[in-house]
Structures are given as C-alpha cells and as structure tokens.
mmCIF file of C-alpha atoms and ligand atoms in Angstrom:
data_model
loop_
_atom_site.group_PDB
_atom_site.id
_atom_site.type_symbol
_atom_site.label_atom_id
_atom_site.label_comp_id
_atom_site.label_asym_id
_atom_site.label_seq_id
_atom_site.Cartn_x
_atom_site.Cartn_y
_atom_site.Cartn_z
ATOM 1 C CA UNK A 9 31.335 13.761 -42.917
ATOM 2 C CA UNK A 10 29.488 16.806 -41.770
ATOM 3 C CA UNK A 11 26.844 16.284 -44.243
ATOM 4 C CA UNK A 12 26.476 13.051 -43.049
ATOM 5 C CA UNK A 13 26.474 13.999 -39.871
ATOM 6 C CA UNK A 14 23.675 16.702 -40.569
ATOM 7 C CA UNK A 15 21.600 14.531 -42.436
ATOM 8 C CA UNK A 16 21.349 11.736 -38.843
ATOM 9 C CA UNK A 17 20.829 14.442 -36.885
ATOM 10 C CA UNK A 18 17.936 15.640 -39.220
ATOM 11 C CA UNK A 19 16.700 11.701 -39.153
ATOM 12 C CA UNK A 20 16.711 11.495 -35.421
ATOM 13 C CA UNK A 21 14.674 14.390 -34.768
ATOM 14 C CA UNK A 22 12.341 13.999 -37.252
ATOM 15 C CA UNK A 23 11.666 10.276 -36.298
ATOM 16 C CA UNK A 24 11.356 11.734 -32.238
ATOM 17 C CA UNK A 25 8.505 14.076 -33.815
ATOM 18 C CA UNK A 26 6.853 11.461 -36.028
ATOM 19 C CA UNK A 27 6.880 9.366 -32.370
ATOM 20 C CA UNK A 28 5.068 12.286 -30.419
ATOM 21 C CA UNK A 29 2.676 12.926 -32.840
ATOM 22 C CA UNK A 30 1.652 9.119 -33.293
ATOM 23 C CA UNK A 31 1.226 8.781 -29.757
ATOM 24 C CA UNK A 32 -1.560 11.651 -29.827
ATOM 25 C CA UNK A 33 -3.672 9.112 -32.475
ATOM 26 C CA UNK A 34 -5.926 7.005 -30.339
ATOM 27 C CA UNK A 35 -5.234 3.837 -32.144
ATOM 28 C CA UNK A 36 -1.882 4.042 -31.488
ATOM 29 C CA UNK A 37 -2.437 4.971 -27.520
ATOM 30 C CA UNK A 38 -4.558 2.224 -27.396
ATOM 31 C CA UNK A 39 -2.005 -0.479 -29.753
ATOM 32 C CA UNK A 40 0.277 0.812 -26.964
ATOM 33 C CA UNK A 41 -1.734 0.352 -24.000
ATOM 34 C CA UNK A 42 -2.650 -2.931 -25.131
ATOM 35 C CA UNK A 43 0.661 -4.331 -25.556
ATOM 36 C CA UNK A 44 2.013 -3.298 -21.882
ATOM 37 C CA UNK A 45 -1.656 -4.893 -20.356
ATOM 38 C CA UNK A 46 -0.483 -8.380 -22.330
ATOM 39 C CA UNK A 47 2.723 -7.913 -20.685
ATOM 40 C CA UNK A 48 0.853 -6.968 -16.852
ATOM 41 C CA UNK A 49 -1.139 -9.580 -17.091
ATOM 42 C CA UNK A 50 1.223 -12.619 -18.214
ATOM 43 C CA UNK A 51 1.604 -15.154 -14.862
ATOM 44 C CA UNK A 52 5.419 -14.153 -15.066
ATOM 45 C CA UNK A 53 5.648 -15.176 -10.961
ATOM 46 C CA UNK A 54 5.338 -18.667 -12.786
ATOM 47 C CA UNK A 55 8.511 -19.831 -12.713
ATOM 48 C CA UNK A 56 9.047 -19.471 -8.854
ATOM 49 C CA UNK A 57 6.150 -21.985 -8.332
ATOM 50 C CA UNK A 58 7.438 -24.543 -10.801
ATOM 51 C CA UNK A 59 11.217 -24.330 -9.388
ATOM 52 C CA UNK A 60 11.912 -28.556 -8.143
ATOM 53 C CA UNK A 61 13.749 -26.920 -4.920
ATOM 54 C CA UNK A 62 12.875 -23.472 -2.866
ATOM 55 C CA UNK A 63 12.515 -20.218 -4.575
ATOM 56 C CA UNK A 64 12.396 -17.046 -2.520
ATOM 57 C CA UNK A 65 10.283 -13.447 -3.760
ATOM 58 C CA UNK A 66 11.442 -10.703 -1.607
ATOM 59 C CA UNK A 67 8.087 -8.916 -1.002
ATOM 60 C CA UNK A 68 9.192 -6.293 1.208
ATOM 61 C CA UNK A 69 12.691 -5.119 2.477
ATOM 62 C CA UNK A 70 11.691 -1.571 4.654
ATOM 63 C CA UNK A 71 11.167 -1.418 8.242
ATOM 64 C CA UNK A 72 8.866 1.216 10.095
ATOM 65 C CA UNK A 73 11.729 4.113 8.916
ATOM 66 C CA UNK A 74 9.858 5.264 5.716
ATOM 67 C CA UNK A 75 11.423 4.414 2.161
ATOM 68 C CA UNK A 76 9.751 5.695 -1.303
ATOM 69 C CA UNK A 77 11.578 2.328 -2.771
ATOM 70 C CA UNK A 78 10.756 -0.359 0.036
ATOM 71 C CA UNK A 79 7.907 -1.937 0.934
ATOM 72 C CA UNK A 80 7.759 -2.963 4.869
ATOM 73 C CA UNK A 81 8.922 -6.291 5.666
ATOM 74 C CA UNK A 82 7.597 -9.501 3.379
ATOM 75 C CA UNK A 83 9.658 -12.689 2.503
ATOM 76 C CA UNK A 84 7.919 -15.262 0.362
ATOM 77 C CA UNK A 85 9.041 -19.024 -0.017
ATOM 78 C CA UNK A 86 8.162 -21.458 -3.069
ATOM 79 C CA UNK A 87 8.092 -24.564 -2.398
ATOM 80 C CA UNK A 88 6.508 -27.830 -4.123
ATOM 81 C CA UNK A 89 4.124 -25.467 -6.462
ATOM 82 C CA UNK A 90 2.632 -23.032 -4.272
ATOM 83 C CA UNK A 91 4.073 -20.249 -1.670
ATOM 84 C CA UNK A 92 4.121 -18.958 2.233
ATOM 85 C CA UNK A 93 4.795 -15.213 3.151
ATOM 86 C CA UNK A 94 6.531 -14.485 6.374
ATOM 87 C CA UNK A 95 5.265 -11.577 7.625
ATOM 88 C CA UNK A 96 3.005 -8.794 5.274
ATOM 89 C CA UNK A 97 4.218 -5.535 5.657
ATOM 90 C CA UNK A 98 2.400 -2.713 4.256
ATOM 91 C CA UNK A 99 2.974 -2.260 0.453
ATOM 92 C CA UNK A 100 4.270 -5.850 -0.138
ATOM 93 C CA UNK A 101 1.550 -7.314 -1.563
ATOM 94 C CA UNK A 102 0.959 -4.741 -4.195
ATOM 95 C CA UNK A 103 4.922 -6.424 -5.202
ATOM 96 C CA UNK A 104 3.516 -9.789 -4.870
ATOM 97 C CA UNK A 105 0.839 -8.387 -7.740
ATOM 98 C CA UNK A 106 3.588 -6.665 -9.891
ATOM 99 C CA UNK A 107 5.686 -9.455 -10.006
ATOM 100 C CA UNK A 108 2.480 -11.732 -11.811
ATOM 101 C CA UNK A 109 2.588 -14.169 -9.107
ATOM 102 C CA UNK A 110 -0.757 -16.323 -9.069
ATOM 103 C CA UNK A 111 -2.722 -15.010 -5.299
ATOM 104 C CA UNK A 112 -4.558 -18.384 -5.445
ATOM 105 C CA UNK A 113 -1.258 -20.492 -4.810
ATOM 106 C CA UNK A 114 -0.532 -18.608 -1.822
ATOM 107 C CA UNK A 115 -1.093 -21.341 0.785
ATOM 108 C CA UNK A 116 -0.465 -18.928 4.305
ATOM 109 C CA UNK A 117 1.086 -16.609 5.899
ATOM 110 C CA UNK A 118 3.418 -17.160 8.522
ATOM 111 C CA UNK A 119 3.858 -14.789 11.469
ATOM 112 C CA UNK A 120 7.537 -13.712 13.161
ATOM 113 C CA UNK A 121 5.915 -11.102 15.589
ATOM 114 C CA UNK A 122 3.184 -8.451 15.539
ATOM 115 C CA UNK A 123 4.813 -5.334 15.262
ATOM 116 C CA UNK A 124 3.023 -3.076 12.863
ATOM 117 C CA UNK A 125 5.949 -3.362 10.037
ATOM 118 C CA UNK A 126 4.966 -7.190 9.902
ATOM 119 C CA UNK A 127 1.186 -7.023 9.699
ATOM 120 C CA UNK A 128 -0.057 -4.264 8.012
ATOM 121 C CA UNK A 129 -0.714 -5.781 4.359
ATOM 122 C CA UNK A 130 -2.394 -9.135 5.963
ATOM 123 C CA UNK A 131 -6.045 -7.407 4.929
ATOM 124 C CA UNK A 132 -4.577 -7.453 1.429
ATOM 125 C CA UNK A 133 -3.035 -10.582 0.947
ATOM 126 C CA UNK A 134 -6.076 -11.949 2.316
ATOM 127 C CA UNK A 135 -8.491 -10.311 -0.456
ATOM 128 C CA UNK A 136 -5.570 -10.366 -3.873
ATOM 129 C CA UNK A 137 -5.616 -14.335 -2.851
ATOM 130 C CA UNK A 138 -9.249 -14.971 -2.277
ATOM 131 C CA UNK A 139 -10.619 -13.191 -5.234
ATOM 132 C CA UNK A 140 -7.703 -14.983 -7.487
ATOM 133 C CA UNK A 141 -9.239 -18.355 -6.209
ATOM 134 C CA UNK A 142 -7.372 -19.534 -3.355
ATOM 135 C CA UNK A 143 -9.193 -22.342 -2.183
ATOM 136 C CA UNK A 144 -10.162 -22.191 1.595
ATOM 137 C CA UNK A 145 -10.092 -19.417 3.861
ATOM 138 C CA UNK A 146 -6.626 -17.850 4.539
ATOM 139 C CA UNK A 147 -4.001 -19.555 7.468
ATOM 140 C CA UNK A 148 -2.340 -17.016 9.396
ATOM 141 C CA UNK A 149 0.262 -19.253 11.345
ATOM 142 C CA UNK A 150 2.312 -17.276 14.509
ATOM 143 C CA UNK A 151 3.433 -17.128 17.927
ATOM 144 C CA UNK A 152 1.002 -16.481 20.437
ATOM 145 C CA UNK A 153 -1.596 -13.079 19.847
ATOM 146 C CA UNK A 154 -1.944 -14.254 16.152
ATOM 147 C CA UNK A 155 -5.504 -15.022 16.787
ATOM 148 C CA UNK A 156 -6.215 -10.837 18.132
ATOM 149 C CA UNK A 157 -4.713 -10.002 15.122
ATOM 150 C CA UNK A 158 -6.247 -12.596 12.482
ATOM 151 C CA UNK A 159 -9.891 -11.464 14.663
ATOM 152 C CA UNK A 160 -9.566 -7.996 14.324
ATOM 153 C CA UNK A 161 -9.013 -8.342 10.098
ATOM 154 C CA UNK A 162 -11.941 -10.678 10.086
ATOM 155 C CA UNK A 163 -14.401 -8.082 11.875
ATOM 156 C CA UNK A 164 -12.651 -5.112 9.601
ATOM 157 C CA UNK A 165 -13.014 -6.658 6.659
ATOM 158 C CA UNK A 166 -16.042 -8.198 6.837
ATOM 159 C CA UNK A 167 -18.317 -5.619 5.159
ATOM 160 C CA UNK A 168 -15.819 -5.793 2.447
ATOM 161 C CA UNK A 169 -15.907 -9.068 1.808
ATOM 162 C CA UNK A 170 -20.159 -8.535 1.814
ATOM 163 C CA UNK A 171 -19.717 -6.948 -0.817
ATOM 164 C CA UNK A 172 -17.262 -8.085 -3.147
ATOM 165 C CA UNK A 173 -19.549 -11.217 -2.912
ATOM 166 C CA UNK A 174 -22.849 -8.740 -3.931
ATOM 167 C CA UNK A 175 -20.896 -7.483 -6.776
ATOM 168 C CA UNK A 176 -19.117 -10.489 -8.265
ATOM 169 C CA UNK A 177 -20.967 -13.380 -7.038
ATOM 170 C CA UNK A 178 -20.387 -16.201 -5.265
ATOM 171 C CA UNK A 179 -18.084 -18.046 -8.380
ATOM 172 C CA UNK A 180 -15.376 -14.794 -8.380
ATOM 173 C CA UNK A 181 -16.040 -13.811 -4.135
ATOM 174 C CA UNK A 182 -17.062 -17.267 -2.416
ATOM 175 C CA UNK A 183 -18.229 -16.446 1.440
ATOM 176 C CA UNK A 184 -17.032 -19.769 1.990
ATOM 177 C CA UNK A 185 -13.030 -19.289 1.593
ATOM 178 C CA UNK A 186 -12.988 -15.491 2.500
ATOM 179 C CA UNK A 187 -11.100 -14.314 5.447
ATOM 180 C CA UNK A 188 -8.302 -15.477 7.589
ATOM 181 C CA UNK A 189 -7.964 -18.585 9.950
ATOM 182 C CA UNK A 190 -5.507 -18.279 12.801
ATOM 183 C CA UNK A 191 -3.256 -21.333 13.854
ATOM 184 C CA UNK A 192 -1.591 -20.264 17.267
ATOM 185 C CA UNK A 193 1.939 -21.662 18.921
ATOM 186 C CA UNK A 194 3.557 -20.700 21.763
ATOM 187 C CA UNK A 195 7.176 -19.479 20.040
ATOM 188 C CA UNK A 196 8.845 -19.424 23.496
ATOM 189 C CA UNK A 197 10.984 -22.517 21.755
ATOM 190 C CA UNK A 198 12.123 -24.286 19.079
ATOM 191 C CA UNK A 199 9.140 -26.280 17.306
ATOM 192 C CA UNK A 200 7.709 -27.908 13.600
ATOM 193 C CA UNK A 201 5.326 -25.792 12.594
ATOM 194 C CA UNK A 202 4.881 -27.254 9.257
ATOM 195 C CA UNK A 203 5.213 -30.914 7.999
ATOM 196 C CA UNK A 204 3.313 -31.703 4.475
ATOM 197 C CA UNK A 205 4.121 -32.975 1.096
ATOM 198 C CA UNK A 206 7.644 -32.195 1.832
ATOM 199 C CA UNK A 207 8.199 -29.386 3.170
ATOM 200 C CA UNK A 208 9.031 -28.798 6.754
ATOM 201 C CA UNK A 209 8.799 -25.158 8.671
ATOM 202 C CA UNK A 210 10.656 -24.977 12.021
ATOM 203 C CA UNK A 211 9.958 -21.499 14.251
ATOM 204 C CA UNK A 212 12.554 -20.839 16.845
ATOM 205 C CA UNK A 213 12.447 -17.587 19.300
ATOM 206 C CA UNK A 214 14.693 -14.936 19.000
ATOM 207 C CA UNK A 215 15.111 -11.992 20.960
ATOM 208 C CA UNK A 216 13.352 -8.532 20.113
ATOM 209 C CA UNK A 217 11.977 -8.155 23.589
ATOM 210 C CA UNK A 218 9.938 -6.418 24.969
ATOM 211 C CA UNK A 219 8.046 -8.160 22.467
ATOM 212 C CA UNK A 220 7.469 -11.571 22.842
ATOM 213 C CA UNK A 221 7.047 -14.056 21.932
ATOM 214 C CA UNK A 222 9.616 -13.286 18.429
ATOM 215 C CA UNK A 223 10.331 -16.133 16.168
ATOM 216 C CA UNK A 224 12.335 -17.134 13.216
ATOM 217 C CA UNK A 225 12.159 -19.737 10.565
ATOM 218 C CA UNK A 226 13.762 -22.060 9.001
ATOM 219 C CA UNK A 227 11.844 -23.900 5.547
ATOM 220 C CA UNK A 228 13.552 -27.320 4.091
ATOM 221 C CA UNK A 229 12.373 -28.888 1.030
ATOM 222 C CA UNK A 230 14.452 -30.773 -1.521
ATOM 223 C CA UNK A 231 17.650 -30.953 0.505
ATOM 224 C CA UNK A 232 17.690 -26.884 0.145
ATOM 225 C CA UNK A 233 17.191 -24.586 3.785
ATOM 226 C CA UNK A 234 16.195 -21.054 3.927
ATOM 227 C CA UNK A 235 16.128 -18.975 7.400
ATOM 228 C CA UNK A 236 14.428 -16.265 8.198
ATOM 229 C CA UNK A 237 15.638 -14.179 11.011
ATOM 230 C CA UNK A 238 12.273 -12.136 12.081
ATOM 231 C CA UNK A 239 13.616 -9.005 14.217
ATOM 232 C CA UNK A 240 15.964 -9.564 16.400
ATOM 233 C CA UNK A 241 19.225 -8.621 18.288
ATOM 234 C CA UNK A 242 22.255 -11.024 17.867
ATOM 235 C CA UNK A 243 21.009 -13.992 18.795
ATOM 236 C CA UNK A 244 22.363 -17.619 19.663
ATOM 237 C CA UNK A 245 18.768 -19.200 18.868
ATOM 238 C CA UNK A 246 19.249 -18.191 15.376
ATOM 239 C CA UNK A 247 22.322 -19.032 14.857
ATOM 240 C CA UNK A 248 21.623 -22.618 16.222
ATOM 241 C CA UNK A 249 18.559 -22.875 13.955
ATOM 242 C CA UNK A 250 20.480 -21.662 10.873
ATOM 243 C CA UNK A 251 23.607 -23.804 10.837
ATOM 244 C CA UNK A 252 24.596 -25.110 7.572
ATOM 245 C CA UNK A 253 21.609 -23.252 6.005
ATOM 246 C CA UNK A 254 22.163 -22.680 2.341
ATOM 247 C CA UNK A 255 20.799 -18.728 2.427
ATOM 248 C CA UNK A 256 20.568 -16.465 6.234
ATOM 249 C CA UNK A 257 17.832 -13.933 5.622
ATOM 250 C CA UNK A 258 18.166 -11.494 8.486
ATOM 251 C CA UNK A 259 17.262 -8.111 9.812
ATOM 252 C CA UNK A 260 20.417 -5.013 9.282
ATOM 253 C CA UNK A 261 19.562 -2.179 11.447
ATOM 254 C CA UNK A 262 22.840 0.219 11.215
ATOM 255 C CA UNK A 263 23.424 1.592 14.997
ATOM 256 C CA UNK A 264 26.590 3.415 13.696
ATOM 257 C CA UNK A 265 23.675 5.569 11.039
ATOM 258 C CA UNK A 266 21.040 5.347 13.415
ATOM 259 C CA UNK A 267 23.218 7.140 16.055
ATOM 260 C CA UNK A 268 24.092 9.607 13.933
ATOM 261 C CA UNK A 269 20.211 10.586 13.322
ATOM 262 C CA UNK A 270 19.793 10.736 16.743
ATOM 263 C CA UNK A 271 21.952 13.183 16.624
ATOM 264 C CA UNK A 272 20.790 15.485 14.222
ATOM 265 C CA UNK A 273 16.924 14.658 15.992
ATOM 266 C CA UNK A 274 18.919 16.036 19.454
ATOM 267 C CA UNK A 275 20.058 18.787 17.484
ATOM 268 C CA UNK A 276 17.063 20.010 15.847
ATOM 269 C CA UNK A 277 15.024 19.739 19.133
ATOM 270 C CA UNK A 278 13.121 16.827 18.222
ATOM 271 C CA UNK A 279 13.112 15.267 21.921
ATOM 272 C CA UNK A 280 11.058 12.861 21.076
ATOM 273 C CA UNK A 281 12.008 11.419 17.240
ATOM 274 C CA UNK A 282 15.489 11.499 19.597
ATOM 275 C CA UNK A 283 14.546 9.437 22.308
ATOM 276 C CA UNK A 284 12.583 6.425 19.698
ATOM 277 C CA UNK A 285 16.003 6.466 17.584
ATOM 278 C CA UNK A 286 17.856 6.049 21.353
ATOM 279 C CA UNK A 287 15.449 3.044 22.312
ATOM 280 C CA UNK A 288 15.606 0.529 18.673
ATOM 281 C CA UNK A 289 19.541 -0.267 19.060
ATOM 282 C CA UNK A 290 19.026 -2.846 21.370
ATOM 283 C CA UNK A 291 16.363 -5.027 20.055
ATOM 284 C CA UNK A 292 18.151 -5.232 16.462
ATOM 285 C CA UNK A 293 20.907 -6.616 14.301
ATOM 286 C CA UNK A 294 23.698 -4.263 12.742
ATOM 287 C CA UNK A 295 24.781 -5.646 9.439
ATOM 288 C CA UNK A 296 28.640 -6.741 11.169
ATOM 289 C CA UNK A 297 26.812 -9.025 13.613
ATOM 290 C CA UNK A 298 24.521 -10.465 11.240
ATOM 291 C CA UNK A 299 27.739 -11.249 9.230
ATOM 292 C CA UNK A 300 29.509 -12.684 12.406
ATOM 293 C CA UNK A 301 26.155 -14.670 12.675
ATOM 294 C CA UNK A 302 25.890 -15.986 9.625
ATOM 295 C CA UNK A 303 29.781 -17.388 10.055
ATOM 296 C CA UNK A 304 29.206 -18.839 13.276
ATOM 297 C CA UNK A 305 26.380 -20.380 11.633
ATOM 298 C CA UNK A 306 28.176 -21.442 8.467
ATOM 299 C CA UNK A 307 25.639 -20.885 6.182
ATOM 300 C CA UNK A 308 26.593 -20.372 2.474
ATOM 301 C CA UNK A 309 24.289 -16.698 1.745
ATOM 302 C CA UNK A 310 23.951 -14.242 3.671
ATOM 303 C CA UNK A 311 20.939 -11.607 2.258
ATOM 304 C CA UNK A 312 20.269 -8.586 4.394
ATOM 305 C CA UNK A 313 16.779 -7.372 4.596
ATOM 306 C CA UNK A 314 14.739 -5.040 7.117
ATOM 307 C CA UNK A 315 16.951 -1.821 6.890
ATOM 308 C CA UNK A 316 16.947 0.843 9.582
ATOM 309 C CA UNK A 317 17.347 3.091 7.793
ATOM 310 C CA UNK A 318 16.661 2.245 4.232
ATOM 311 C CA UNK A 319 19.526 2.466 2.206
ATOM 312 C CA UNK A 320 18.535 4.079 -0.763
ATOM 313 C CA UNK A 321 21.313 5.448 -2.943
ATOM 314 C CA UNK A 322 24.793 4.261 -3.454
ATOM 315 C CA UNK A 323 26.340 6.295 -0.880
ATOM 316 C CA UNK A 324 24.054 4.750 2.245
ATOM 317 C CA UNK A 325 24.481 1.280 0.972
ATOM 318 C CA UNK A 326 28.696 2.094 1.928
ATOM 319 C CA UNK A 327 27.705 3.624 5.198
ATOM 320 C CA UNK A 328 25.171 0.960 5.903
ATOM 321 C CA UNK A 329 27.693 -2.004 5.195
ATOM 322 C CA UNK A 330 30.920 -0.247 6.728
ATOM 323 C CA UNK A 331 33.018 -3.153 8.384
ATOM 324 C CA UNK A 332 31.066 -6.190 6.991
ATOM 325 C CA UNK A 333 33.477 -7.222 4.195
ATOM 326 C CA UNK A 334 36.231 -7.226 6.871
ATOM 327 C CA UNK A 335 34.164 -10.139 8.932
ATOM 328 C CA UNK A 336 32.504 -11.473 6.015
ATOM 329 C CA UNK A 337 34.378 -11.231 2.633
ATOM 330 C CA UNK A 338 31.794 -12.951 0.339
ATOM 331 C CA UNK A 339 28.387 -14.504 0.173
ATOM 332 C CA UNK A 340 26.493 -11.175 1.155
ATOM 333 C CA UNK A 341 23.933 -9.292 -0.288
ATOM 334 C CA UNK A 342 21.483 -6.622 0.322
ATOM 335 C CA UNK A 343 17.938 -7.185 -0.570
ATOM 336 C CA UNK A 344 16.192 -5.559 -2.576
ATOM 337 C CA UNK A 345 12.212 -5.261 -3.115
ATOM 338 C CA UNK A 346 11.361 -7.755 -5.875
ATOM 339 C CA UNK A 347 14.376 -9.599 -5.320
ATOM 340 C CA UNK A 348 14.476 -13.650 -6.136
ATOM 341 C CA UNK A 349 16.509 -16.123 -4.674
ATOM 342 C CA UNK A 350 16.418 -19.527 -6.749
ATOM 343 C CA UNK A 351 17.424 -22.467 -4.685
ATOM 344 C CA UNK A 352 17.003 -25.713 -7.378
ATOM 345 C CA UNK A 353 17.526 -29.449 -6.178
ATOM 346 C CA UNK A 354 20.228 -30.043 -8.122
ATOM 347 C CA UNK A 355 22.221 -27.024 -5.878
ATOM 348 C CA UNK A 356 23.553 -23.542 -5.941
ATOM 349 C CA UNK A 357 22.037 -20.104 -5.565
ATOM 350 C CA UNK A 358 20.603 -17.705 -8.459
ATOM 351 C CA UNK A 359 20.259 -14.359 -7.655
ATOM 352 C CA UNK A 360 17.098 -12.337 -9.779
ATOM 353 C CA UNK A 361 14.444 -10.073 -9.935
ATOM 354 C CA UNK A 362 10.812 -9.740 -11.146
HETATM 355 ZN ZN1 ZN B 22 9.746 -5.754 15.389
HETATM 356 ZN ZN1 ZN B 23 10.162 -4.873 12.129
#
C-alpha cells in the first residue's frame, strides 16, 4: 500500500510540474487563451431572450454602501425576445456583458428615481448597446427629471460618440441611433407606461421622499407578473400594485445593522458618516417589512435586492435576514449579482445564474 501510495503521490506532482512548465510554451498560452475567448464570446444571455414567458437578469444588487461583489442597483426583464433594465447602477452593465447577453436587444431603460445608485451606468448601457447594433437611439423611460438626466449623458457623451463613429465607421458607430431619448411621466400615480406586442409596464409611486417623484413597476407578459419595488419605505402603493404577483423584487435596507454602524461611526468620531447612517432609515425597507409586504400582497417570490449594507459573507446574510423566516417562512431569497429568475408560460419559478 505504501508503495502505492508513493508511487500517486510521485504521479501527482510530476503531472502539476509537467502543467507549469507547459503553460510557459506560447502555443499552449495561446491554445489556452483561445479556448476561454470561445467561451467569452458565446451569446450565452441567449436563452433569457428566447424564454415564451418573463425572464429576469439581476444586473446589480448594491446600493450607494460600497460592495467589492455588488454592482449598484440594475434589474433586467425578458420579455417577447428582447429586454428592459430598471434602473443602471454603476458596474451593472459590465454584468450585463459577462453574462453574453446580446446589447442590441436591449429595447430601454426604465427609470424608478434619480438617485445616483440608479443612474450611474446609463452612459454605458447606452454605448455596449449601440455599438452591438441596437437599432434606434436609446429610450430612457422615468418619472419626471428623466429628461435633465438623459440631456446631461447626451452632451457628456457626445465627443465620444464623435469618435467611435471616426474610428469604426458609420456601419459599427451609426450617428443616427447613438445616444439616449427621454420619455417623461409624471409618477405621482399609478399609470401604463408600456403597452406593445404583449407586454404591459405599469409604474406606481412609492415613497422614498424627499425624493420624488419614486416609482415602481410592475411587467406582465404571458400570464406571468414581475414587480419591482424601486426604493422605498413600506409602502401601501406597492403592495396594491403587486398583489398576486408571481415574484416581489424589493429594496432590504437592515435598520437593526445600519444602527449598529452608526454606532461604531459615533464612536470613532465620524460626526458626519454618523449623522448620513441616522438619516437613510426612514426612506427604506428592512427585510421583515418587505416580507410582511410581500404577504399582504400575496405574491408567490419574494427576492431581496438593494442591500444596505451589502451582505457579503455568510455571517451578514444571518444578521441581515434576522426575523424574516418568522413572518415569512418560504418563498424568499436574496439576490445575488448575475442572478436569473425564469418565469415560463407554462408556470413556476427557476432560480439561476450566468
Ligand atoms: Zn434612492
Ligand atoms: Zn438606491
């Protein structure tokens, strides 16, 4: 046996050094590199865009609290072959790109509010989608103040779209479809935003004042409902515009955490970090109420999304959720960046990730 033994071991680490010598031959780095570009480059996003009901990409689950693992906040729907984001936080398109999801299908992007967390990747979902091929200029849909926002990124990004158009030409960087195109509602009550082939987007307010107008949404297609709860404190609006919804996405912030930071800001003599962590509690959700929402609601999912704070490591997700299971015993989850929800015709809900 110890012969044996000997002899695997001997194996083992002379196969390991054959390996780390054959990856110092350039045909082999480049056999390598070759194989993980095939795999890069494959449309693997496909199958979202060819689902018969919704299909939802979680493109961003952070908040303005940083997080090495979270993007800000980013929801995208699939619906009838091509795909909305709600909201474009910064880092989530760079997810929308990792996860091989064709930019040219991406047909707008809708608005909740324009806090910075919502916004800051619109400059880059704008370019990924236009230089893919998207086929007009961009829709920016939201609540009234869209159309500072969408003619700000049109002024700063118009040098850049100069000359992406010098340097590819006009068949890769078409003038033509490049840059954003704002269409502005009130969101101070319940409307159709949406209505086409389909699929029908309802915004309804919700409450994250001062800022306002805040909306929510709710997409139907193919007898399947997804909401989206923008940023908001507990809110009867949202519960009225999710009932019977098949998945609640909604906003967590944990007050019980975030007190407990304020704390330690207090105690450090950080006045001022202090006083921001005293002010956010009242225009968010904590993770129990979203759970009592998404009862009184009766909706069949519940995914949690938006942390404050990110809940990074196995210990934070228990803080985070403390006293959830005891309102809501199943149905919940917490998002995740890259995170797909699969909502076919036919019913039920897959849970993935690209
Ligand atoms: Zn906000
Ligand atoms: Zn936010």
């Amino acid at each position: 046996m110890g012969k044996i033994f000997k002899f695997l071991f001997a194996a083992i680490v002379g196969l390991g050094a054959l390996a780390a010598i054959a990856t110092r031959v350039p045909a082999v780095q480049d056999r390598l590199f070759d194989k993980a570009l095939e795999k890069a480059i494959a449309p693997r996003g496909a199958a979202l865009l060819e689902a018969d009901g919704l299909a939802v990409f979680i493109c961003g689950t952070g908040s303005p609290l940083p997080s090495a693992k979270r993007a800000q906040t980013c929801t995208a729907v699939f619906a009838g072959g091509k795909f909305f984001l709600v909201d474009s936080g910064t880092g989530s398109w760079e997810n929308v790109q990792a996860a091989g999801i064709p930019g040219d299908r991406l047909a707008g992007v809708f608005l909740t509010h324009l806090h910075s967390d919502h916004i800051g990747d619109i400059g880059e979902a704008d370019l990924g989608s236009w230089v893919a091929g998207r086929p007009g200029r961009l829709s920016v849909l939201g609540p009234t103040g869209t159309e500072r926002i969408v003619n700000g990124l049109n002024e700063e990004f118009a040098l850049d779209h100069a000359y992406r158009t010098a340097h590819h030409g006009k068949a890769i960087a078409e003038p033509r479809t490049a840059g954003l195109e704002a269409t502005v509602f009130a969101g101070d009550e319940t409307m159709t935003v949406f209505d086409k082939d389909g699929l029908k987007i309802t915004a309804f307010p919700v409450k994250h004042d001062p800022v306002k107008p805040a909306v929510g949404y709710r997409f139907e297609y193919a007898g399947r409902s997804v909401v989206i709860s923008g940023d908001t404190a507990y809110s009867t609006s949202l519960i009225d515009a999710a009932r019977g919804a098949d998945v609640l996405i909604h906003e967590a912030q944990a007050n019980h955490m975030v007190a407990r930071m304020r704390e330690a800001a207090a105690k450090a003599g950080n006045a001022r970090l202090a006083t921001v962590l005293g002010d956010i509690p009242s225009y968010h959700t904590s993770p129990v109420e979203a759970a009592k929402a998404a009862n009184e609601a009766g909706v069949d999912w519940l995914v949690l999304t938006h942390f404050t704070p990110a809940p990074d490591n196995p210990v934070a997700k228990r803080i985070f959720m403390r006293g959830v299971s005891a309102v809501r015993k199943s149905n919940v989850k917490m998002a995740e960046d890259r995170m797909t929800i699969m909502l076919p015709a036919e019913g039920g809900v897959r849970f993935g990730r690209y």
